C-alpha positions as protocol buffer text, in pm:
chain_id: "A"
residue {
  index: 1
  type: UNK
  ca { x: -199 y: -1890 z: -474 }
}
residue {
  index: 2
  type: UNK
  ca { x: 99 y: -2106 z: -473 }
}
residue {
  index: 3
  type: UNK
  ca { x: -51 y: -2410 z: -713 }
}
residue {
  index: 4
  type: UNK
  ca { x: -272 y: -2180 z: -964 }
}
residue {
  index: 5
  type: UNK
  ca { x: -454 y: -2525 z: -1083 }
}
residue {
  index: 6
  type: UNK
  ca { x: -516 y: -2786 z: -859 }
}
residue {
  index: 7
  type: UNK
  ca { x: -626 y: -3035 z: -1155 }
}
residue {
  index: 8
  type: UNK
  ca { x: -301 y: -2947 z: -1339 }
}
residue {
  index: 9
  type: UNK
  ca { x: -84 y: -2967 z: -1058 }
}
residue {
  index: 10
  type: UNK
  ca { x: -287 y: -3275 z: -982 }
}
residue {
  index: 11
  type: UNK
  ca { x: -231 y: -3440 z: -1355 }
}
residue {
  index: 12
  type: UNK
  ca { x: 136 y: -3292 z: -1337 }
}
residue {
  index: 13
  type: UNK
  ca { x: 232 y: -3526 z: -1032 }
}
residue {
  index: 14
  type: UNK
  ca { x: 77 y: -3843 z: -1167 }
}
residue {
  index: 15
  type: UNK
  ca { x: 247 y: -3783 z: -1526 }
}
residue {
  index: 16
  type: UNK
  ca { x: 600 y: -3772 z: -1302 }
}
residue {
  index: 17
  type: UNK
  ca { x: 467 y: -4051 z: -1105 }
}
residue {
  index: 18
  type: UNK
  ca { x: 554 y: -3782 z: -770 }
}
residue {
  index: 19
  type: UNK
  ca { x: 427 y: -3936 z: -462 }
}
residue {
  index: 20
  type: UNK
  ca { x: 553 y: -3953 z: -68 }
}
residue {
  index: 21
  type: UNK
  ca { x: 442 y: -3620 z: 16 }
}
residue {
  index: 22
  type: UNK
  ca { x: 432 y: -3542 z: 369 }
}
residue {
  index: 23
  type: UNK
  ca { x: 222 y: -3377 z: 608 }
}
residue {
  index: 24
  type: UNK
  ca { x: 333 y: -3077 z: 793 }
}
residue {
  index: 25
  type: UNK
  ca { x: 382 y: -2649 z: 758 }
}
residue {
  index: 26
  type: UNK
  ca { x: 557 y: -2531 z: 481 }
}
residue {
  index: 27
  type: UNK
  ca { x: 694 y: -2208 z: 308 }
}
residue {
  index: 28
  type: UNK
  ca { x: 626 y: -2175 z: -32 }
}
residue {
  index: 29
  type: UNK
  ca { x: 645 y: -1788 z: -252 }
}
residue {
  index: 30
  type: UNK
  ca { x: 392 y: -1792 z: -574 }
}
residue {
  index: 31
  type: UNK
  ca { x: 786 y: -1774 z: -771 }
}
residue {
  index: 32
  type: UNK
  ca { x: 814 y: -2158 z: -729 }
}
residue {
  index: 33
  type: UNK
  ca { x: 809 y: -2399 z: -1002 }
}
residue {
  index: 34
  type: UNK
  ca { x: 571 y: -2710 z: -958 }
}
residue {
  index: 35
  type: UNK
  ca { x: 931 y: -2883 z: -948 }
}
residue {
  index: 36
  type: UNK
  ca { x: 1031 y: -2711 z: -686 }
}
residue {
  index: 37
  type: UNK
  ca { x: 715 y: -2746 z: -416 }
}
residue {
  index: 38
  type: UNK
  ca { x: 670 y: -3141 z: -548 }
}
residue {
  index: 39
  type: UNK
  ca { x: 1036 y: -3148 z: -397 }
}
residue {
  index: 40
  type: UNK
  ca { x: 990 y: -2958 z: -144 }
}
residue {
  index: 41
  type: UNK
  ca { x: 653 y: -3157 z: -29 }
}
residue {
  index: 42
  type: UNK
  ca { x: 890 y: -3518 z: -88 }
}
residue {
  index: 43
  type: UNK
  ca { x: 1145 y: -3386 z: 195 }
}
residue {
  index: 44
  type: UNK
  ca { x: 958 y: -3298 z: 455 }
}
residue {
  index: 45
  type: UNK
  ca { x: 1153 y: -2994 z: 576 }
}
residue {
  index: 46
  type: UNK
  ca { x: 837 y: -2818 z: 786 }
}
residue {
  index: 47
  type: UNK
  ca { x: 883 y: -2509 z: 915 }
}
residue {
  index: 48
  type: UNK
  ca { x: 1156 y: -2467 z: 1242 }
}
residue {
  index: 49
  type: UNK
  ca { x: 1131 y: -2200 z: 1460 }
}
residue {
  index: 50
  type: UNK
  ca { x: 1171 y: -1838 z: 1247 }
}
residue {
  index: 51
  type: UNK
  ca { x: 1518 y: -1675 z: 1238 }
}
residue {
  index: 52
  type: UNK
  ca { x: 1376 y: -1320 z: 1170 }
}
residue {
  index: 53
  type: UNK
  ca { x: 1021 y: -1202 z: 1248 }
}
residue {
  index: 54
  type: UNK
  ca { x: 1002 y: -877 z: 1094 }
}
residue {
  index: 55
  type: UNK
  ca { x: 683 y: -638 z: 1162 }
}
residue {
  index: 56
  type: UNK
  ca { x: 608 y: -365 z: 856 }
}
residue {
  index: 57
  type: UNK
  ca { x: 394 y: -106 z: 1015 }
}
residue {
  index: 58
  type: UNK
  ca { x: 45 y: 85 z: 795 }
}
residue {
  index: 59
  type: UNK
  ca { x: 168 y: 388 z: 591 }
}
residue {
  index: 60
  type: UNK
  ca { x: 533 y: 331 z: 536 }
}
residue {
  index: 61
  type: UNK
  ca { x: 698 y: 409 z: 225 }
}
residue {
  index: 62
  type: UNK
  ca { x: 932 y: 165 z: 55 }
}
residue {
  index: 63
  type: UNK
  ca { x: 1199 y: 354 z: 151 }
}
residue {
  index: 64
  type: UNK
  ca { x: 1121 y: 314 z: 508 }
}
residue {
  index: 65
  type: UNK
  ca { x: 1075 y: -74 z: 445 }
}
residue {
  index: 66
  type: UNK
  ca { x: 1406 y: -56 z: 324 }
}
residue {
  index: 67
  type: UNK
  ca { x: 1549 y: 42 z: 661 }
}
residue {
  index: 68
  type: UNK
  ca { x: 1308 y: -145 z: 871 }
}
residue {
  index: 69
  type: UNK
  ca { x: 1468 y: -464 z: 667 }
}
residue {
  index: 70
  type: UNK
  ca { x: 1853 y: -352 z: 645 }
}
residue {
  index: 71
  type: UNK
  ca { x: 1856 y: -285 z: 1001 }
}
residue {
  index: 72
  type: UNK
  ca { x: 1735 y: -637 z: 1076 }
}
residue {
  index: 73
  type: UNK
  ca { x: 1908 y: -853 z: 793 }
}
residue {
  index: 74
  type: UNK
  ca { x: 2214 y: -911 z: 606 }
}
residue {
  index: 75
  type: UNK
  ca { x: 2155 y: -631 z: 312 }
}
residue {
  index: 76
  type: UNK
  ca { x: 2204 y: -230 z: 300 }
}
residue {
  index: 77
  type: UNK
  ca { x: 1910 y: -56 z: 274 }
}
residue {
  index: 78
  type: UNK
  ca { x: 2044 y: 54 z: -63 }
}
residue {
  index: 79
  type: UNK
  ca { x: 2078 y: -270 z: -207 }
}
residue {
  index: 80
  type: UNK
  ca { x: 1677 y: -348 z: -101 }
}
residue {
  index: 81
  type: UNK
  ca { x: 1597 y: 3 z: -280 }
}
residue {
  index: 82
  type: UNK
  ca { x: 1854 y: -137 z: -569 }
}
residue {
  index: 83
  type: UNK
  ca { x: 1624 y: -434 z: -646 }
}
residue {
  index: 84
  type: UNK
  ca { x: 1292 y: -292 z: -616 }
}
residue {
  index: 85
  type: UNK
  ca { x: 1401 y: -26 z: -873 }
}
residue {
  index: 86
  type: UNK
  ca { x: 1518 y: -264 z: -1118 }
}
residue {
  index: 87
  type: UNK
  ca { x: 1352 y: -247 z: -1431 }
}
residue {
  index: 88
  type: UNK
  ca { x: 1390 y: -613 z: -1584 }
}
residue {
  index: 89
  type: UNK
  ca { x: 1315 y: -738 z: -1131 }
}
residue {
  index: 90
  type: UNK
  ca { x: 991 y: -530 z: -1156 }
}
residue {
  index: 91
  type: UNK
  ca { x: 895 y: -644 z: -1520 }
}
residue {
  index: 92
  type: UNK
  ca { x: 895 y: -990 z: -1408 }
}
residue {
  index: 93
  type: UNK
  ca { x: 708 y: -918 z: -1112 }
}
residue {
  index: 94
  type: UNK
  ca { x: 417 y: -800 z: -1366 }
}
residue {
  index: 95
  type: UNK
  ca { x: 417 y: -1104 z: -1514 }
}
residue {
  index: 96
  type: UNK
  ca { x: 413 y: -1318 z: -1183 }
}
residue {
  index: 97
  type: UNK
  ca { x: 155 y: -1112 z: -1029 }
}
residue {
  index: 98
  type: UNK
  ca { x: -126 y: -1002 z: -1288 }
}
residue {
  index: 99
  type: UNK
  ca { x: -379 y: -958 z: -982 }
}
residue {
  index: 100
  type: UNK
  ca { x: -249 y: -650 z: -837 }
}
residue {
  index: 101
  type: UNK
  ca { x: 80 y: -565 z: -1073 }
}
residue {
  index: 102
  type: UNK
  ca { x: 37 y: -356 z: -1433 }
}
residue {
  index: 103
  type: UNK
  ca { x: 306 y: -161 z: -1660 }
}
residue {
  index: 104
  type: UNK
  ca { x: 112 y: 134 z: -1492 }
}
residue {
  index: 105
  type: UNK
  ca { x: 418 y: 130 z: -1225 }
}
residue {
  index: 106
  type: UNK
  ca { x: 688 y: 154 z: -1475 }
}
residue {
  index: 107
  type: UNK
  ca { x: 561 y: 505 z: -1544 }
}
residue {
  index: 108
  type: UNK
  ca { x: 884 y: 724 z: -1530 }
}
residue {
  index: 109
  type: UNK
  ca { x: 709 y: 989 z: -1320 }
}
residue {
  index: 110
  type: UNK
  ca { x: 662 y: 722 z: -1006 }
}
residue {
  index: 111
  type: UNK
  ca { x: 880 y: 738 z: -784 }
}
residue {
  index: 112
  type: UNK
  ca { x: 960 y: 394 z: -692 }
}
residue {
  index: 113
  type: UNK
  ca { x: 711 y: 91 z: -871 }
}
residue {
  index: 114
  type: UNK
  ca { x: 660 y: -89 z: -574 }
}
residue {
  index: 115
  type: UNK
  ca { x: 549 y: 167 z: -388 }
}
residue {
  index: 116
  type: UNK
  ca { x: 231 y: 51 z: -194 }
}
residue {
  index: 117
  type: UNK
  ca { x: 231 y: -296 z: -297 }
}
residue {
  index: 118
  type: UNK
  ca { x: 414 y: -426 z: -28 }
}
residue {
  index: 119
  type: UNK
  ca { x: 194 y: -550 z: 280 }
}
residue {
  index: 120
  type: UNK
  ca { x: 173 y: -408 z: 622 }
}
residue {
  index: 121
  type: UNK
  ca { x: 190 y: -740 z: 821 }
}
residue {
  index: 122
  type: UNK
  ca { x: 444 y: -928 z: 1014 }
}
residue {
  index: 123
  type: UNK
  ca { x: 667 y: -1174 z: 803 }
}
residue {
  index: 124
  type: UNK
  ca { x: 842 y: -1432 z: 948 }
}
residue {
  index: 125
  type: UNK
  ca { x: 1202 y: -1573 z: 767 }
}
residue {
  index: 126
  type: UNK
  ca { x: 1328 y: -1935 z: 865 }
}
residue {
  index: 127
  type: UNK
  ca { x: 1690 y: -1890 z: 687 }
}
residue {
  index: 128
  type: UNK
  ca { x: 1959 y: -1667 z: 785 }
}
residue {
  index: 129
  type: UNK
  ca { x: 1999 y: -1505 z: 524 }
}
residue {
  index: 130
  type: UNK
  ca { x: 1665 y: -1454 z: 350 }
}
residue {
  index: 131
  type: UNK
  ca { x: 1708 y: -1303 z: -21 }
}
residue {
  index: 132
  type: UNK
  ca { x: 1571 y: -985 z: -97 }
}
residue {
  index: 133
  type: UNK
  ca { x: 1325 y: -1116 z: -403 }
}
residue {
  index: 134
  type: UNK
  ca { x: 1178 y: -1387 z: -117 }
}
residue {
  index: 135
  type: UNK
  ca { x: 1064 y: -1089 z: 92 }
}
residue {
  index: 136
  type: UNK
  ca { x: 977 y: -863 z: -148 }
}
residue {
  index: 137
  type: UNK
  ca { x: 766 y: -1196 z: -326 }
}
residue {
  index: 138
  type: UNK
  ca { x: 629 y: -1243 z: 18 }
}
residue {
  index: 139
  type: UNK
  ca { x: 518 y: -891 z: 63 }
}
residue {
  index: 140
  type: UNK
  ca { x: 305 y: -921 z: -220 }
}
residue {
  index: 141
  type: UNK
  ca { x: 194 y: -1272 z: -201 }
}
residue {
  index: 142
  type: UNK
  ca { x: 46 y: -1088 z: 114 }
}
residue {
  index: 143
  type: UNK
  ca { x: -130 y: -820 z: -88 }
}
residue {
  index: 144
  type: UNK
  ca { x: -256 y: -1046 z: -349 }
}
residue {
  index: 145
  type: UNK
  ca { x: -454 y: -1245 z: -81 }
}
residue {
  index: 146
  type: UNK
  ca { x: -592 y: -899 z: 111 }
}
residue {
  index: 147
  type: UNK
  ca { x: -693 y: -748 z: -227 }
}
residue {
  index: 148
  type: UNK
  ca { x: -803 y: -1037 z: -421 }
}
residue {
  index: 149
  type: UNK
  ca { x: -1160 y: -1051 z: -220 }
}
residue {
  index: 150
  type: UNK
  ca { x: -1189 y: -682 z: -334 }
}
residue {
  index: 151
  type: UNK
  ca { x: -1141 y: -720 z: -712 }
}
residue {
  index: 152
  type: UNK
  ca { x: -1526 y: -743 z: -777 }
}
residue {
  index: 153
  type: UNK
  ca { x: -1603 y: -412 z: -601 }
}
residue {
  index: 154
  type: UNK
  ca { x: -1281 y: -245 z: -757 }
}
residue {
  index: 155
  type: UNK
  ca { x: -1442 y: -308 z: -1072 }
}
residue {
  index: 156
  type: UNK
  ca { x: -1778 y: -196 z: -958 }
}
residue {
  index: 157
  type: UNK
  ca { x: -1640 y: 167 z: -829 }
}
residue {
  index: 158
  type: UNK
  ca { x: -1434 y: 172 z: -1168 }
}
residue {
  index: 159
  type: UNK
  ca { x: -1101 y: 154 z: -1045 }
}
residue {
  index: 160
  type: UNK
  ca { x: -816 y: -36 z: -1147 }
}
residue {
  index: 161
  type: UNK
  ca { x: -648 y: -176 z: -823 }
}
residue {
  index: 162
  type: UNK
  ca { x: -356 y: 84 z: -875 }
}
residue {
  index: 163
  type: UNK
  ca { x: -590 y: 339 z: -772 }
}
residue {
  index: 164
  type: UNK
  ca { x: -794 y: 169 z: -548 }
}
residue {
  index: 165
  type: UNK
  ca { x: -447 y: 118 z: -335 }
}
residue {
  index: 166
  type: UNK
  ca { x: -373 y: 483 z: -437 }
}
residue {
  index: 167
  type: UNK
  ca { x: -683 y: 582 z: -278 }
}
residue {
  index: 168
  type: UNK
  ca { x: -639 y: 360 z: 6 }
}
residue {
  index: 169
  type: UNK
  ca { x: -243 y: 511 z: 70 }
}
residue {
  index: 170
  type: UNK
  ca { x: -403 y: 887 z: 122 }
}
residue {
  index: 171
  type: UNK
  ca { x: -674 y: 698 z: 402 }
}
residue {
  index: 172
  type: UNK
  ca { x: -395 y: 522 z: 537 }
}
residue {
  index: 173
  type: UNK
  ca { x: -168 y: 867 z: 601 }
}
residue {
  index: 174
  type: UNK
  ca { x: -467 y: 1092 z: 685 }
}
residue {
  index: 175
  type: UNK
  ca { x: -673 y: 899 z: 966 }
}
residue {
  index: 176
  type: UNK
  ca { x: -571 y: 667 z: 1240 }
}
residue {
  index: 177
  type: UNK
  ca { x: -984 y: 512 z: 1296 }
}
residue {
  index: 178
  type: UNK
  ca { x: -1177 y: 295 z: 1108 }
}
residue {
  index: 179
  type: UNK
  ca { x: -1461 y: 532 z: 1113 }
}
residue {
  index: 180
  type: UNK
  ca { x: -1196 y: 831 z: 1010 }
}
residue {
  index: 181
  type: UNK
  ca { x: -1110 y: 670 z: 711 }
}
residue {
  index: 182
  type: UNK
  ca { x: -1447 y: 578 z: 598 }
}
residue {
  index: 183
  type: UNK
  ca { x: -1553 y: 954 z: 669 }
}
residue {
  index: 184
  type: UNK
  ca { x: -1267 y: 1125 z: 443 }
}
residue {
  index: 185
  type: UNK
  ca { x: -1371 y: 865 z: 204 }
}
residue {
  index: 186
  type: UNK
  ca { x: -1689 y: 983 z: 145 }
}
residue {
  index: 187
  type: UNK
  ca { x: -1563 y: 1354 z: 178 }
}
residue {
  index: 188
  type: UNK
  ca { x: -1252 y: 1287 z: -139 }
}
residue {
  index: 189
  type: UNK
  ca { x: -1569 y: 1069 z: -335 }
}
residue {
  index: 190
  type: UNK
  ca { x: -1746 y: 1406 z: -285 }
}
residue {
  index: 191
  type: UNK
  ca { x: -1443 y: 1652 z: -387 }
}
residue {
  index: 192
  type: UNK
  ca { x: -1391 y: 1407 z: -669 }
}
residue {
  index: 193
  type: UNK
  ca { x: -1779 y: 1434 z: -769 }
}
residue {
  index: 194
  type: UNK
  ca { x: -1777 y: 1823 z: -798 }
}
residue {
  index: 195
  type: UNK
  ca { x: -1426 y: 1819 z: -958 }
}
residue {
  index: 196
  type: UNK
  ca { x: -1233 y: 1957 z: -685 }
}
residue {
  index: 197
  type: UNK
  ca { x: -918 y: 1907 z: -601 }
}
residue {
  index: 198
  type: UNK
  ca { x: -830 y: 1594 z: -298 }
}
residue {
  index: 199
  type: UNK
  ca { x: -600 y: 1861 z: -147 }
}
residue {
  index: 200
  type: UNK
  ca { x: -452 y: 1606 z: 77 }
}
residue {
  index: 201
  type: UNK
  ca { x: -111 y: 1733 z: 291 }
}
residue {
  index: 202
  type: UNK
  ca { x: 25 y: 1325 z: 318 }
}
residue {
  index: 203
  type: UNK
  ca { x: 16 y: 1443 z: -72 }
}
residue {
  index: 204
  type: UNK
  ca { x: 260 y: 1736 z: -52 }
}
residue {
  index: 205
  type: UNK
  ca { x: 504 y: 1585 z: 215 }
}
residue {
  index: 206
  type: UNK
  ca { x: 585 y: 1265 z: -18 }
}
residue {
  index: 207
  type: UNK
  ca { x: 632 y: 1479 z: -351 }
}
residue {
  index: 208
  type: UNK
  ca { x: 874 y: 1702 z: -139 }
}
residue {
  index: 209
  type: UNK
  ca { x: 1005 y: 1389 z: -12 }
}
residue {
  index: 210
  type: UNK
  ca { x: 1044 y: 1445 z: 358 }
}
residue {
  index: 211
  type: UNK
  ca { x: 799 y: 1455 z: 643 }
}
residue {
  index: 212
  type: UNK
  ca { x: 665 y: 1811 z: 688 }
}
residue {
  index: 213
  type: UNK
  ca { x: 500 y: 1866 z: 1041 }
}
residue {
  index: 214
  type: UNK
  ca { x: 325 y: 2153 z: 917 }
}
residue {
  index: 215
  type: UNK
  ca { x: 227 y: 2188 z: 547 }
}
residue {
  index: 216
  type: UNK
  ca { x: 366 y: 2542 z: 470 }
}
residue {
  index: 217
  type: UNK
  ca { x: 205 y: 2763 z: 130 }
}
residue {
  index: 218
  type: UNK
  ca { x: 531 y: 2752 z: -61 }
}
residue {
  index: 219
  type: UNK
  ca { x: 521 y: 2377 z: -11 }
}
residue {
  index: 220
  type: UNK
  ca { x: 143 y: 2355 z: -173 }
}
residue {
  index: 221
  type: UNK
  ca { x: 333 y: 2489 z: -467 }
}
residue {
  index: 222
  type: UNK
  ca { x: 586 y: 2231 z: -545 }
}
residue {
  index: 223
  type: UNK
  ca { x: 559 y: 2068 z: -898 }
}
residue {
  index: 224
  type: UNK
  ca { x: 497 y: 1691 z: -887 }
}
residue {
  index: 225
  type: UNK
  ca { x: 231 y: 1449 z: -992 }
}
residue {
  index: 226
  type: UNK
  ca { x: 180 y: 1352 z: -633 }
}
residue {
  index: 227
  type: UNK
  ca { x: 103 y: 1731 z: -505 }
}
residue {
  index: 228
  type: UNK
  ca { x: -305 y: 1683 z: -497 }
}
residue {
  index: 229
  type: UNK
  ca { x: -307 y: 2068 z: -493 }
}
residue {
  index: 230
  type: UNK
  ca { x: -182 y: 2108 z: -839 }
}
residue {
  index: 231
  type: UNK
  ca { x: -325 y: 1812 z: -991 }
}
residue {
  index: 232
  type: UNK
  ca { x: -727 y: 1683 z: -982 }
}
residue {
  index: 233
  type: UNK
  ca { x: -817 y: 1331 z: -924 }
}
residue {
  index: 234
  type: UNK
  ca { x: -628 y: 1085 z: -738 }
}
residue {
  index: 235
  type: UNK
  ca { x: -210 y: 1105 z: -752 }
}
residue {
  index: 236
  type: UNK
  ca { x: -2 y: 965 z: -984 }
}
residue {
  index: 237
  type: UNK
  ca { x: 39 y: 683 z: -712 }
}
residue {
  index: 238
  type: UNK
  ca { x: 8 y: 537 z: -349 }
}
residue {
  index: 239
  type: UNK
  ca { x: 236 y: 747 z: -99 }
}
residue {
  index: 240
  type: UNK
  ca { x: 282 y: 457 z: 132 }
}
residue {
  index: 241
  type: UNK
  ca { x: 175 y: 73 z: 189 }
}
residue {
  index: 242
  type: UNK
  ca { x: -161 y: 44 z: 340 }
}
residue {
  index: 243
  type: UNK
  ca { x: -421 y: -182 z: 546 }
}
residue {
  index: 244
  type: UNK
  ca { x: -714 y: -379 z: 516 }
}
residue {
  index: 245
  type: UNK
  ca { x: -918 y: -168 z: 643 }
}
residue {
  index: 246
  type: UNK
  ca { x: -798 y: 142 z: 451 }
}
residue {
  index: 247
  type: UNK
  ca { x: -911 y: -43 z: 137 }
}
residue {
  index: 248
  type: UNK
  ca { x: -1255 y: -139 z: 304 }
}
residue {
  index: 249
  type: UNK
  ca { x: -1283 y: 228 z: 358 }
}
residue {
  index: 250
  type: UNK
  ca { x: -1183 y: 315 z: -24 }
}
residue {
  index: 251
  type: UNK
  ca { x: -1478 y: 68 z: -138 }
}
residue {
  index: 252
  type: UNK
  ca { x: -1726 y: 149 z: 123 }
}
residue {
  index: 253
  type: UNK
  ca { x: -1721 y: 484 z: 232 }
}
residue {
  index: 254
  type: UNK
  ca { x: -1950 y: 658 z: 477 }
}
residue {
  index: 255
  type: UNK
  ca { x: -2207 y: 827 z: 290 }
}
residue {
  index: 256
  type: UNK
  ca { x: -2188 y: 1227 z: 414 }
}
residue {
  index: 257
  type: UNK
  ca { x: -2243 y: 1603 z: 267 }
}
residue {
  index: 258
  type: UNK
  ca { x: -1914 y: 1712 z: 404 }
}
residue {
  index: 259
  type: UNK
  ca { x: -1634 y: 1853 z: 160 }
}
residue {
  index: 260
  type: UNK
  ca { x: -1398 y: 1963 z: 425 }
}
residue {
  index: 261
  type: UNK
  ca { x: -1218 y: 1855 z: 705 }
}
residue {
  index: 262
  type: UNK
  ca { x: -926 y: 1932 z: 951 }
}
residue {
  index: 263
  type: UNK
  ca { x: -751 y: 1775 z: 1226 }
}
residue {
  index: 264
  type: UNK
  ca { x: -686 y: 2004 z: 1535 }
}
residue {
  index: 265
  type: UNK
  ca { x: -338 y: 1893 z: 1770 }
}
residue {
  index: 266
  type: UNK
  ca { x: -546 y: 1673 z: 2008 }
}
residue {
  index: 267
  type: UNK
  ca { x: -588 y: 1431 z: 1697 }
}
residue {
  index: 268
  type: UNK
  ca { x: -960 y: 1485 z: 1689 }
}
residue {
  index: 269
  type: UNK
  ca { x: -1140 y: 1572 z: 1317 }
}
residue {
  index: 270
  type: UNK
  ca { x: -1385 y: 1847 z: 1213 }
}
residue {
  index: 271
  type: UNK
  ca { x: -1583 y: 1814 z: 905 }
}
residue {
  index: 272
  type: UNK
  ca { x: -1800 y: 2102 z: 725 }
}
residue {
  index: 273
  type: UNK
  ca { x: -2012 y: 2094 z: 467 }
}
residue {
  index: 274
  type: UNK
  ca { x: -1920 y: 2446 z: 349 }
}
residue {
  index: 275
  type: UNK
  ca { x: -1546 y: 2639 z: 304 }
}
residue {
  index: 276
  type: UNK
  ca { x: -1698 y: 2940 z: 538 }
}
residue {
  index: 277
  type: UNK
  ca { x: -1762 y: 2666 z: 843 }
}
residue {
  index: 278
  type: UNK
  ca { x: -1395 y: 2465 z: 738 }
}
residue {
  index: 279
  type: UNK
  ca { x: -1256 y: 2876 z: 799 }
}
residue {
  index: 280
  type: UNK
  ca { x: -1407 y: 2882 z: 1134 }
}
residue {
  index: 281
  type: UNK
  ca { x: -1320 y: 2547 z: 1270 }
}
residue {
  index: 282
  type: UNK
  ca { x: -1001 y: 2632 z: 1141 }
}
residue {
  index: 283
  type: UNK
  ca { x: -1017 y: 2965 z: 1348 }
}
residue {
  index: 284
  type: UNK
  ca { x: -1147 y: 2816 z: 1663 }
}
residue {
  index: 285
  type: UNK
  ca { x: -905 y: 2461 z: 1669 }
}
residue {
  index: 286
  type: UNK
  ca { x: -571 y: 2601 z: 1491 }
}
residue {
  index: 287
  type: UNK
  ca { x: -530 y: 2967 z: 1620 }
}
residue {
  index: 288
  type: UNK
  ca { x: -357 y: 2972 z: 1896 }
}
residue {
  index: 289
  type: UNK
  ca { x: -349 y: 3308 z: 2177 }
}
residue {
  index: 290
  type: UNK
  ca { x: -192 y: 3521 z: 1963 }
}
residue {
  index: 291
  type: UNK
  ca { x: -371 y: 3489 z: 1605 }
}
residue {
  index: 292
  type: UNK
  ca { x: -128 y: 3249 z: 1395 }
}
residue {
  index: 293
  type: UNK
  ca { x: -168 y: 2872 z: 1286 }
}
């Protein structure tokens, strides 16, 4: 994804009569101009040892890859969330990457564009100071590559890859197992099918914008295009980054007749195919001695 045409780049070097380029590991972002890697190719400067290796877990929000990154680098957390909120930053990101960016993130009702885009994975920096666009350029030269072999079946389910990774951010929050994530696949394609609302809690707790350990009725009620149990279909956008596997599970879901599901405190998830079965699972795994959930 760095050279987007190897017979132009090829033609390009022989026009400039480039040559001398040297074997060895480099570190390139898709932002470079063929100037720039020819140069960079001439020199020789492989990669040293990394300065900063920086893991960015499944299902964080950008705001929490804001702190991961301030708390390991040179910037505040509020001048990451500065950048990736800047309108004419995030317009040229659309045009850089076409794959997987669209204006659909400059819609004033999402929270933060970026949200989602940028990769779980572990990045590794070679300069001291790394600049906030080269991380946030290497985050989604990441994504580009993981979503890229999924474009034909994105197409195929009738998604455009905002709401496949939607999709994939509400797997991502509500299972921890490959075989999870398939299953509550199926079970939203299902909801979705019969027009029913996704009525997903990782929903609620990112349009109240905190972590709720237990999704209370008044907070079912709050007003915001993320709140799955106000609005039908998918939300307005992914609640968190997500992996591979999330998105494998948001293009091939397990094929089930189950609508429902919860999880009980041991972690384990119970699926029914009818609300009066969900009511008694519900009864028998979240009441405790005395009656109450």
């Amino acid at each position: 994804g760095v050279i987007q045409n190897a017979r132009v780049f090829s033609y390009y070097t022989k026009f400039k009569n480039e040559s001398g380029f040297q074997a060895g590991d480099y570190q390139f972002t898709a932002a470079q101009t063929l100037d720039e890697i020819i140069a960079t190719l001439k020199s020789g400067r492989v990669l040293a040892d990394a300065k900063h290796t920086i893991t960015i877990p499944e299902g964080k929000t950008v705001d929490e890859i804001a702190e991961i990154f301030s708390n390991q680098l040179h910037f505040t957390k509020e001048d990451f969330l500065e950048k990736v909120n800047d309108v004419d930053y995030i317009n040229q990101l659309i045009r850089q990457y076409p794959t997987i960016l669209s204006d659909v993130i400059l819609d004033p009702d999402i929270r933060t564009p970026l949200e989602g885009y940028l990769f779980a994975a572990t990045y590794s920096f070679y300069e001291d100071e790394p600049s906030i666009e080269f991380i946030v350029e290497s985050m989604l030269d990441k994504t580009v590559e993981v979503v890229r072999p999924y474009l034909p079946e994105i197409e195929q389910k009738g998604f455009t890859v905002h709401e496949a990774l939607t999709f994939a951010s509400l797997l991502e929050k509500e299972a921890q197992t490959v075989e999870q994530r398939k299953m509550i696949a199926g079970i939203f394609y299902n909801r979705l099918e019969i027009d029913m609302m996704l009525q997903t809690d990782p929903t609620v707790s990112y349009a109240v914008g905190k972590h709720l350990s237990q999704v209370l009725y008044e907070d079912l009620e709050v007003d915001s295009p993320y709140n799955t149990y106000r609005v039908k279909d998918l939300p307005i956008g992914p609640i968190s980054n997500f992996g591979e596997n999330s998105l494998d599970a948001t293009l091939f879901p397990e094929e089930t007749n189950y609508i429902y599901f919860l999880h009980d405190p041991e972690g384990n998830i119970h699926y029914s195919e009818t609300y009066e079965e969900h009511l008694r699972l519900r009864d028998q795994y979240l009441r405790n001695s005395n009656g109450t959930e």
